[in-house]
Coordinates of C-alpha atoms and ligand atoms in Angstrom, one line a residue:
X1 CA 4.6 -12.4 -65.4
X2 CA 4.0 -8.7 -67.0
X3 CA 7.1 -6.5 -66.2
X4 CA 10.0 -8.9 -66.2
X5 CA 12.7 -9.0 -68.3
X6 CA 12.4 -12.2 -70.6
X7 CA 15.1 -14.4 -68.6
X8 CA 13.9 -13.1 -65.1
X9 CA 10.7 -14.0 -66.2
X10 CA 12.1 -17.3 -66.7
X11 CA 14.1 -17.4 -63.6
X12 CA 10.5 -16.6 -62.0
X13 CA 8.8 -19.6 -63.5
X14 CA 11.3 -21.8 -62.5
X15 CA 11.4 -20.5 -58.7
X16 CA 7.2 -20.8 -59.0
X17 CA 7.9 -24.3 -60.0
X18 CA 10.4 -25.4 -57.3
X19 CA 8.5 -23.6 -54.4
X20 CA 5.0 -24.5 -54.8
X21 CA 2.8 -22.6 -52.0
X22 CA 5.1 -20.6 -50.9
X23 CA 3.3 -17.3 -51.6
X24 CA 5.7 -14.6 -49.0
X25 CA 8.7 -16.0 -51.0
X26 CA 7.2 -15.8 -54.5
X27 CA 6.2 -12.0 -53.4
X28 CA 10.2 -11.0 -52.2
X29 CA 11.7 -12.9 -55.0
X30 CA 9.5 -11.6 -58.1
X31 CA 10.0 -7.9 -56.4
X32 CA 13.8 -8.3 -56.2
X33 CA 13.6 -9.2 -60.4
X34 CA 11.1 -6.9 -61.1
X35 CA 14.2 -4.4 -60.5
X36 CA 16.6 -5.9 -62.1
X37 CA 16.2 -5.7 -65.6
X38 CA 18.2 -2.8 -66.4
X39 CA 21.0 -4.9 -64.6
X40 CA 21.4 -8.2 -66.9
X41 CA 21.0 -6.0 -69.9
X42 CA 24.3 -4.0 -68.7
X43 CA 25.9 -7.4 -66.9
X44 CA 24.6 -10.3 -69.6
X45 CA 27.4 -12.0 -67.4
X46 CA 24.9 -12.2 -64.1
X47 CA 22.7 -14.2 -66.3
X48 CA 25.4 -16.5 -68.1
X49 CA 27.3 -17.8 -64.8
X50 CA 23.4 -18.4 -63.6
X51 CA 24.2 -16.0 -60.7
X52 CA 20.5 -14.7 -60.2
X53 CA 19.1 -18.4 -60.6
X54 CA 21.5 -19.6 -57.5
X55 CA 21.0 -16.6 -55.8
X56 CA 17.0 -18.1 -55.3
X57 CA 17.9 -21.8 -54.4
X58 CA 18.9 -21.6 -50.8
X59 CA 22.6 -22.9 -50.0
X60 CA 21.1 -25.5 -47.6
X61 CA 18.0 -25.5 -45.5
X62 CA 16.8 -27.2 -42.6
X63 CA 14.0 -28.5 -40.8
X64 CA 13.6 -30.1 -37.5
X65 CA 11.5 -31.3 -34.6
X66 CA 11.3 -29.4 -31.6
X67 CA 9.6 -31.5 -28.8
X68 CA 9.5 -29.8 -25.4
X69 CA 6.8 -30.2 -21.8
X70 CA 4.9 -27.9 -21.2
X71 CA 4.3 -26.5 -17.6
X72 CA 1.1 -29.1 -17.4
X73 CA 3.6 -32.1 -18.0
X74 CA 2.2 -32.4 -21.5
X75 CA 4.7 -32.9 -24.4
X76 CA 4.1 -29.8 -26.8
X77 CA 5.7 -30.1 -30.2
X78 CA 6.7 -27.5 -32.9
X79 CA 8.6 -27.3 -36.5
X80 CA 12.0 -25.5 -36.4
X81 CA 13.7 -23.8 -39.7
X82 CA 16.9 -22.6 -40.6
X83 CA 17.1 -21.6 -44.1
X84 CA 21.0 -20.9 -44.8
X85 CA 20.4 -19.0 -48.3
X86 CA 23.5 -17.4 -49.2
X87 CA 27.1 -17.1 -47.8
X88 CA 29.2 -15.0 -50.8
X89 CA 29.9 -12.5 -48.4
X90 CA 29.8 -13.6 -44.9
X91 CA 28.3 -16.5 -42.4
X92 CA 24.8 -16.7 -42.8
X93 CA 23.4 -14.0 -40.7
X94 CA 19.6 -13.5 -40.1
X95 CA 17.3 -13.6 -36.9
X96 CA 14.9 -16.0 -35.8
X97 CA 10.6 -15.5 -35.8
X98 CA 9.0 -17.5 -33.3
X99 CA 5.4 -17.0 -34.2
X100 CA 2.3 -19.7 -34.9
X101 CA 1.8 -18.2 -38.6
X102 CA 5.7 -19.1 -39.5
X103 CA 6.1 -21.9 -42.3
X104 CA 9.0 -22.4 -45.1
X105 CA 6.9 -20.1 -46.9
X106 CA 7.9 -17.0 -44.6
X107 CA 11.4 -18.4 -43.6
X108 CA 12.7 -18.1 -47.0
X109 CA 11.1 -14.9 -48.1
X110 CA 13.3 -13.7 -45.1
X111 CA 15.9 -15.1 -45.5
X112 CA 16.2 -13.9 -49.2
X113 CA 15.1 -10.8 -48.0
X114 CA 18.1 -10.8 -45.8
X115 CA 21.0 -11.5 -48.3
X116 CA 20.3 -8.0 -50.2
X117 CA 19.3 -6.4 -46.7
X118 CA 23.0 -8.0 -45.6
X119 CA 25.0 -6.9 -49.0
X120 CA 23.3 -3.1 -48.4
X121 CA 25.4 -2.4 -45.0
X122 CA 28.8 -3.2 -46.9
X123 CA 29.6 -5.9 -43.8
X124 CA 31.0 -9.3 -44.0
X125 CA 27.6 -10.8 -43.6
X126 CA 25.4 -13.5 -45.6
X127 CA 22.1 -14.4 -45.5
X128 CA 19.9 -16.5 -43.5
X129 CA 16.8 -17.2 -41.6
X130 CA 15.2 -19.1 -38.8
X131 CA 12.6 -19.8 -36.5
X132 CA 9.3 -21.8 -35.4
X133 CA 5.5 -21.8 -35.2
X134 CA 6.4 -22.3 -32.1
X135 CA 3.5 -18.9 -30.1
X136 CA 5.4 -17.8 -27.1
X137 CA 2.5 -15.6 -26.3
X138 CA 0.9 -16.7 -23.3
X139 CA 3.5 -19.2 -22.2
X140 CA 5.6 -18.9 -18.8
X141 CA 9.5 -17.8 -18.8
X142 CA 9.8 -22.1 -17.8
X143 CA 8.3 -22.9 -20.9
X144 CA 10.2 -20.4 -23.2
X145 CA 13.1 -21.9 -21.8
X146 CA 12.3 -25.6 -22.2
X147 CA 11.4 -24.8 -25.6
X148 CA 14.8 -22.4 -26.5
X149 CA 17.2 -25.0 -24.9
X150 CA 15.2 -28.3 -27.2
X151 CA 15.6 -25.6 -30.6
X152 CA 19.3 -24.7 -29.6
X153 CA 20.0 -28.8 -29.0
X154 CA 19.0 -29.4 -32.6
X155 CA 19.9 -26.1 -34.2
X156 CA 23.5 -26.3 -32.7
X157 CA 25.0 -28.5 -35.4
X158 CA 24.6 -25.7 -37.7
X159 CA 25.6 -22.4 -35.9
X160 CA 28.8 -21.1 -35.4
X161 CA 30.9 -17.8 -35.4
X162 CA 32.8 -18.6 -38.9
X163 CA 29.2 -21.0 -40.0
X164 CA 25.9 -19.4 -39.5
X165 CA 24.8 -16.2 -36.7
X166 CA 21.4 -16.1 -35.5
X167 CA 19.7 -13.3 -33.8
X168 CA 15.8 -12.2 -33.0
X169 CA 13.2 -11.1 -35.2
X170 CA 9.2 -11.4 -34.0
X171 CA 8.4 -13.6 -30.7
X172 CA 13.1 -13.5 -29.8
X173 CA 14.3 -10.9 -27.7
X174 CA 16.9 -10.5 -25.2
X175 CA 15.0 -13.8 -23.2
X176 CA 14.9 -16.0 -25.7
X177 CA 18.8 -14.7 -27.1
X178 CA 19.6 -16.1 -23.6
X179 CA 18.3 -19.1 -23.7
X180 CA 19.4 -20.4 -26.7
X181 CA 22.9 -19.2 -25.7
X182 CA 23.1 -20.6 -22.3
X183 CA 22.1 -23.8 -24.3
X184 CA 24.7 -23.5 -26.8
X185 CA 27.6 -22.4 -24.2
X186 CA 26.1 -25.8 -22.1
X187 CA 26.5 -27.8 -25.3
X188 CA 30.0 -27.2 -26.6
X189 CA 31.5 -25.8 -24.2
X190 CA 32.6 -23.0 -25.6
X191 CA 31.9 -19.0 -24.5
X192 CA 31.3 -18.3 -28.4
X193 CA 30.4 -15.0 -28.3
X194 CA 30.2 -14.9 -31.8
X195 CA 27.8 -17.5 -32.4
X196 CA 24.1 -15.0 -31.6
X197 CA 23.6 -11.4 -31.5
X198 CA 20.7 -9.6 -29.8
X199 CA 22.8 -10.7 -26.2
X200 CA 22.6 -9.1 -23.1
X201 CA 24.9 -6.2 -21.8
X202 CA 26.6 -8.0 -19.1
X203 CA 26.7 -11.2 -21.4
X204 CA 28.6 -10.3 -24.5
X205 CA 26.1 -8.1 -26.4
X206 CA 26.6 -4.4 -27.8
X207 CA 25.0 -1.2 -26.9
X208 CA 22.4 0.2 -29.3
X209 CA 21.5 -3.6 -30.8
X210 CA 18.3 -3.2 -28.8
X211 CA 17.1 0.3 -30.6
X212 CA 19.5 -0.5 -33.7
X213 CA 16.3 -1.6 -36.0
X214 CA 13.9 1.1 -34.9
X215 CA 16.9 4.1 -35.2
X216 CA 18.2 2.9 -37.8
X217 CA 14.6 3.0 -39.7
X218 CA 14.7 6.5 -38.0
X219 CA 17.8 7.9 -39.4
X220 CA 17.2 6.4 -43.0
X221 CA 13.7 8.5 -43.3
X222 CA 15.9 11.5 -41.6
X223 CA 18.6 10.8 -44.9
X224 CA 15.2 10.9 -47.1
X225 CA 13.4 14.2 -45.9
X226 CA 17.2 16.1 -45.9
X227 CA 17.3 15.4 -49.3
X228 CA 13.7 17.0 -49.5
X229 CA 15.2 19.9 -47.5
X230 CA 13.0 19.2 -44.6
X231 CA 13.4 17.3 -41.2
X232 CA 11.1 15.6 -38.4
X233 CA 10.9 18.5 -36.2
X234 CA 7.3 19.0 -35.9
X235 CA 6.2 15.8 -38.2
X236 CA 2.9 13.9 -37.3
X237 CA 4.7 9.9 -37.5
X238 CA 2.4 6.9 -37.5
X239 CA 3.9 4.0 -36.5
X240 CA 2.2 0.3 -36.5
X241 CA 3.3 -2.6 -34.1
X242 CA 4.7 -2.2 -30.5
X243 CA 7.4 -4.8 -30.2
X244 CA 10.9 -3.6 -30.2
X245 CA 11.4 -1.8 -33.7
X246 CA 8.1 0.5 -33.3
X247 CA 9.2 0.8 -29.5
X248 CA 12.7 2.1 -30.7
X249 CA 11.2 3.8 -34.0
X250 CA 9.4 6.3 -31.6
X251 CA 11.9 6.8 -29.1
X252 CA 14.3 8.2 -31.7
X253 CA 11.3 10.4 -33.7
X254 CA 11.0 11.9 -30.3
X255 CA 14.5 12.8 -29.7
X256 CA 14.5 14.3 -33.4
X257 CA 11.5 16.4 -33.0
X258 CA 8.3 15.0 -34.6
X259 CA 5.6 13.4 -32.7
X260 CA 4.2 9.9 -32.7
X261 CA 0.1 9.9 -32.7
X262 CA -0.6 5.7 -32.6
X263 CA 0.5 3.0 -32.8
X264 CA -0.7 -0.9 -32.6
X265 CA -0.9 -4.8 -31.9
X266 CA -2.7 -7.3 -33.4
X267 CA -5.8 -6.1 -31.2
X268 CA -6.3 -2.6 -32.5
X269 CA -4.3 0.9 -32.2
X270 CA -4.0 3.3 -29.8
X271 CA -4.3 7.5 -30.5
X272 CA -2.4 9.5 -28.3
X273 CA -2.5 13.8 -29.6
X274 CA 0.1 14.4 -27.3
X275 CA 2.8 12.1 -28.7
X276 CA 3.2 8.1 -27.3
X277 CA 4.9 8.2 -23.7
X278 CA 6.8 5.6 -24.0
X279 CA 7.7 4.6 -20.8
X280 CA 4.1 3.6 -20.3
X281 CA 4.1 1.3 -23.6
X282 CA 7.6 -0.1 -22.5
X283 CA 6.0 -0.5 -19.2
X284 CA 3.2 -2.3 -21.0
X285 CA 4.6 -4.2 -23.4
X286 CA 8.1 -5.6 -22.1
X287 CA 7.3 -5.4 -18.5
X288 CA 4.1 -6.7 -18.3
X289 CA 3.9 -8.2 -22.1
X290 CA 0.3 -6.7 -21.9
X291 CA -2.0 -5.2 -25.2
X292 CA -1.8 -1.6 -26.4
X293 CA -5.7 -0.9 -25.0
X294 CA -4.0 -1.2 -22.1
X295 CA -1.9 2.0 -22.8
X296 CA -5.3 3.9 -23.2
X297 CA -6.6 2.8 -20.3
X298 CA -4.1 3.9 -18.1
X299 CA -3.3 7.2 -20.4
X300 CA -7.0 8.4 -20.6
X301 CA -6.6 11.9 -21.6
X302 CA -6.7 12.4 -25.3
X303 CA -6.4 8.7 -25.9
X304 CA -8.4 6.2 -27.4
X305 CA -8.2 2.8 -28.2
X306 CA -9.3 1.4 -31.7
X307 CA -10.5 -2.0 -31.5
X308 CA -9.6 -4.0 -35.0
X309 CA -9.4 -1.2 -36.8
X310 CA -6.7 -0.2 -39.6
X311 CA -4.2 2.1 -37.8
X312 CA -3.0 3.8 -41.4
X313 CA -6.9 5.3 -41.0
X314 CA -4.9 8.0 -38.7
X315 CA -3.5 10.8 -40.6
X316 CA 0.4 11.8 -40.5
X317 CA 2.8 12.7 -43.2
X318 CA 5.1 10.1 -42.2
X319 CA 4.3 6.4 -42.1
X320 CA 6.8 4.1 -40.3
X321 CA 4.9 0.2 -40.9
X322 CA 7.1 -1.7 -38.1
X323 CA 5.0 -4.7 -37.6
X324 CA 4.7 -7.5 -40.3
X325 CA 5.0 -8.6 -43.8
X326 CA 2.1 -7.5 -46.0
X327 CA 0.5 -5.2 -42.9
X328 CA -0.2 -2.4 -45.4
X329 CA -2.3 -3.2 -48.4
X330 CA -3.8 -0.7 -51.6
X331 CA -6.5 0.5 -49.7
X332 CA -4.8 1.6 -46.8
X333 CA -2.0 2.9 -48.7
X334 CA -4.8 5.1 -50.9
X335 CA -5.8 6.5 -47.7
X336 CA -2.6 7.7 -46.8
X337 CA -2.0 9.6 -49.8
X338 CA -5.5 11.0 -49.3
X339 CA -4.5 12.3 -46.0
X340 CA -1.0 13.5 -46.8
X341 CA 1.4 11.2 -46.2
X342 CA 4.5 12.1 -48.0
X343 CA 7.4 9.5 -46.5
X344 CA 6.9 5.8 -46.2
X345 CA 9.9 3.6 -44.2
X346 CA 9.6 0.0 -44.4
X347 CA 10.5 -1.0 -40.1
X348 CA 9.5 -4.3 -40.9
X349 CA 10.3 -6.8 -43.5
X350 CA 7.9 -6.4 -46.3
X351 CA 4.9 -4.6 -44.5
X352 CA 3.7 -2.8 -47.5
X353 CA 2.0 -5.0 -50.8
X354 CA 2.6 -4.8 -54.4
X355 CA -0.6 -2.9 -54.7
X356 CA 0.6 -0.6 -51.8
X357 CA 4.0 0.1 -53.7
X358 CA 2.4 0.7 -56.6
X359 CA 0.2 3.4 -55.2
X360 CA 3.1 4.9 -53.1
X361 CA 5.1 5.0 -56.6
X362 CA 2.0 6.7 -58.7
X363 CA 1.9 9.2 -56.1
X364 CA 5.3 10.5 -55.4
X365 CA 5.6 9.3 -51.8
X366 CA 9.3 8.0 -51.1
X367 CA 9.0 4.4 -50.0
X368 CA 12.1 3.4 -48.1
X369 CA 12.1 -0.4 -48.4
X370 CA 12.7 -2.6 -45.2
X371 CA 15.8 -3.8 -46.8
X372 CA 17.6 -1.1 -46.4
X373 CA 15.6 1.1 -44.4
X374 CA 15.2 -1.5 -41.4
X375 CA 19.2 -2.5 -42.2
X376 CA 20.9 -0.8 -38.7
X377 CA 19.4 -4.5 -36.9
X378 CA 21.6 -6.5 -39.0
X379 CA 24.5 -4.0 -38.9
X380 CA 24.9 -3.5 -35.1
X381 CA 24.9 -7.4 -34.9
X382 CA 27.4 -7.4 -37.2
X383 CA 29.4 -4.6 -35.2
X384 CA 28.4 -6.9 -32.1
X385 CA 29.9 -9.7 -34.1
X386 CA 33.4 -7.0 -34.6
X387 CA 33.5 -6.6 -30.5
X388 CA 33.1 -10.5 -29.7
X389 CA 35.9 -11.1 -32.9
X390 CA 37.8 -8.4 -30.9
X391 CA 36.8 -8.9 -27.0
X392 CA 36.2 -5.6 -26.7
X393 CA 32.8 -3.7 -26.0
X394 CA 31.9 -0.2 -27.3
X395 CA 30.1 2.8 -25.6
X396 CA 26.8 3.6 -26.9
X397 CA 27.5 7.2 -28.0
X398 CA 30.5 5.4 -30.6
X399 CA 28.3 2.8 -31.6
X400 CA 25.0 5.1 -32.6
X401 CA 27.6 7.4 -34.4
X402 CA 29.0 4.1 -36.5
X403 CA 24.8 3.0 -37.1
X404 CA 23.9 6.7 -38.0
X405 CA 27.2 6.1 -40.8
X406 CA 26.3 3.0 -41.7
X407 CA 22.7 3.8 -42.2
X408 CA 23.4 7.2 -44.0
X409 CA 25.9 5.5 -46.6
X410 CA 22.9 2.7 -47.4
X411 CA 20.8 5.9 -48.0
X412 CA 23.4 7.5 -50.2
X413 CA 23.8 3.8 -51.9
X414 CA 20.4 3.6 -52.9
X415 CA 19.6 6.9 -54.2
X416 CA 23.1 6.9 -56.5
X417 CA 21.9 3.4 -57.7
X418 CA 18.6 4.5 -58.6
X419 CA 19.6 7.6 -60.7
X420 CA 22.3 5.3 -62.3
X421 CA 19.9 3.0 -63.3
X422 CA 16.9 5.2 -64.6
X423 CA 14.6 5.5 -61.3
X424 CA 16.0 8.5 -60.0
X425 CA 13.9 8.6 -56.0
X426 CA 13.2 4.9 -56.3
X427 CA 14.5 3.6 -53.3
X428 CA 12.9 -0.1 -54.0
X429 CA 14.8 -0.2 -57.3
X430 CA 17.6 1.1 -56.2
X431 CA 17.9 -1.2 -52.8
X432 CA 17.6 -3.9 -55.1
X433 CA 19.8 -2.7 -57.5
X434 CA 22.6 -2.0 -55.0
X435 CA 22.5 -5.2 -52.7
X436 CA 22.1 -7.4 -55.5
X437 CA 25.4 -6.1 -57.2
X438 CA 27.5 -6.4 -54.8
X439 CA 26.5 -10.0 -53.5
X440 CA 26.8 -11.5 -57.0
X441 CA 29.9 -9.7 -57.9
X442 CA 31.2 -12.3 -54.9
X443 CA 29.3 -14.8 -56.4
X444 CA 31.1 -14.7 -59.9
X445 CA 34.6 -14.4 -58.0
X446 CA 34.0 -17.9 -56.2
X447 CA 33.3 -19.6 -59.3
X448 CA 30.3 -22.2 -59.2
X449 CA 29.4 -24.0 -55.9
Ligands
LIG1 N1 15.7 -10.0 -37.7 C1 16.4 -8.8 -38.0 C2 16.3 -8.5 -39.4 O1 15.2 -8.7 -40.0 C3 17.8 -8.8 -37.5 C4 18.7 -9.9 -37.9 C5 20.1 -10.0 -37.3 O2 20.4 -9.1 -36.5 O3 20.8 -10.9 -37.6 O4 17.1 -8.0 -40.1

């Protein structure tokens, strides 16, 4: 593979070899080396104690049967994953995706995703990843449930506070956190707190969790134009996606001044010149679990509703990709540029290509990587994991202050590592750089296992 240092390159091969087909995770694992060869020429010792080469062969992974009736009396049955890929630093932390398109494939790439993403907010916090092609869209509240409690009955031999921490990603919100952890509770008996994040107020579950992903993507593209000396006040912000990191995303580029034009689902976009009111998407979206044409129809003035179309078409200098892996490809990225895009912050996990990195990189637009700019989840489930060790529960001004540090210092992280490391303003490189250090430095302390 062109670019990679010889041993990465043979780390590479040897990762194409073990994981045949498994395309997402090829993609996460050969852009993780592709940064690192200034690393093993500095540290020959990563590459003698085989750190990187164990850091690619998940811990343990597993995969079970998820049978459950749907509300027809008709036995439905799906493939559940949890892919427990590294534990230097912490339990295995990492959401869940409940979505039809989820295989191995996409579970790992996350879950490696996740180890560096964990490592870059300086918590106690491994990495994992879960989840099932199981498609709640469309299904009733009875059959989410039926379906949560027969995934929790399986997946419950291999959670735990000190073991392994779950949370959401796509298709698991606060419904589906509930269900698995009534299921859980119901199993063992046991009011582990500590076992999920992503709960509910009432039910053991920290303030700012909810908008932690979205904010925290926010506040890291906030770190990014200070540096520029500029801010969001008066910034034209794209966002794509309408779950609950876009939905979040634009809350807090509202409260800091710039204005968010469109945004999208898997039917189209929506345009809105006057800035997304997002009461009416919430209303849309969580309430009703509705489609964004539905946002245009009810908003009608200066609103329209693109059916199918690419929502990166719409110009802004500010790009905020907060829907799904490989969502923004060369082309789209080329039109960017054209129309003036200057910052790029990763809200999802891997939304922009190779191709659309490349492009970003040739023309000096800062790419924030999801990482470490879509980090504040992760964190604020792991200082929702601090309140349950503690049985104490925070207010939300103190814990958006502790999110705002946590995602300022990752900023600051990156950017040192980078310059340190030849690439000053390459926040991929220096993402990589960073939470890769840090993770094997633990690695080589706990000798071989
Ligand atoms: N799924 C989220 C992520 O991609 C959050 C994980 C968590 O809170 O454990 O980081």
């Amino acid at each position: 593979m062109p670019g990679l240092d010889e041993q990465l390159h043979h780390v590479y091969e040897e990762v194409l070899r073990r994981n045949p087909g498994e395309q997402e995770f090829h993609q996460a694992v050969h852009e993780v080396l592709h940064s690192l060869g200034p690393v093993v020429k500095k540290h020959p010792e990563y590459v003698d104690a085989a750190v990187i080469k164990r850091l690619c062969e998940p811990e343990r992974q597993i995969i079970f049967r998820v049978p459950w009736v749907d509300d027809a009396g008709q036995v439905q049955m799906n493939r559940g994953f949890r892919v427990q890929f590294n534990s230097a630093l912490g339990p295995f932390k990492g959401g869940l995706r409940f979505h039809p398109s989820v295989y191995l494939g996409i579970i790992k790439f996350l879950g490696f995703e996740q180890i560096f993403k964990n490592s870059l907010t300086g918590m106690p916090i491994g990495g994992g990843k879960g989840g099932s092609d199981f498609d709640p869209k469309g299904r009733s509240d009875a059959e989410v449930m039926r379906f949560c409690q027969s995934f929790m009955t399986e997946l419950s031999r291999h959670v735990g506070e000190y073991t392994d921490v779950p949370a959401g990603d796509i298709g698991v919100g606060g419904r589906e956190i509930g269900f698995l952890f009534g299921q859980y509770k119901r199993m063992t008996n046991r009011y582990e707190s500590g076992v999920l994040t992503g709960k509910g107020l009432t039910w053991g579950g920290s303030q700012v969790r909810r908008e932690a992903t979205g904010y925290g993507t926010v506040f890291f593209v906030d770190e990014i134009l200070k540096a520029k000396g500029e801010s969001f006040e008066g910034k034209r912000v794209v966002v794509s996606g309408s779950g609950n990191v876009a939905t979040y995303a634009i809350e807090k580029v509202h409260q800091l001044g710039g204005v968010v034009v469109a945004c999208s689902d898997s039917s189209g976009y929506v345009v809105d010149e006057d800035g997304i009111d997002l009461e009416l998407l919430k209303e849309i979206k969580e309430v009703r679990r509705g489609r964004v044409n539905e946002y245009a129809e009810a908003k009608g003035n200066r609103t329209h509703f693109v059916d199918g179309g690419s929502v990166w078409d719409v110009p802004c200098q500010v790009a905020l990709p907060s829907a799904t892996q490989n969502e923004l490809g060369g082309a789209a990225a080329i039109q960017l540029v054209k129309n003036g895009c200057q910052v790029v912050g990763e809200g999802a996990n891997m939304p922009v290509t190779p191709e659309g990195v490349k492009v970003f990189g040739d023309a000096g637009v800062r790419l924030a990587p999801g990482k470490a700019a879509n980090a504040g989840g992760v964190a604020t489930s792991a200082l929702e994991m601090q309140q349950n060790a503690s049985r104490d529960s925070w207010g939300f001004e103190f814990t958006e202050d502790k999110l705002a540090g946590i995602m300022r210092n990752i900023h600051d992280r990156c950017a040192e590592t980078a310059e340190e490391y030849g690439s000053p303003g390459n926040y991929v490189v220096g993402a990589n750089i960073a939470g890769f250090i840090r993770v094997a430095d633990a690695m080589l302390a706990l000798g071989v296992i």
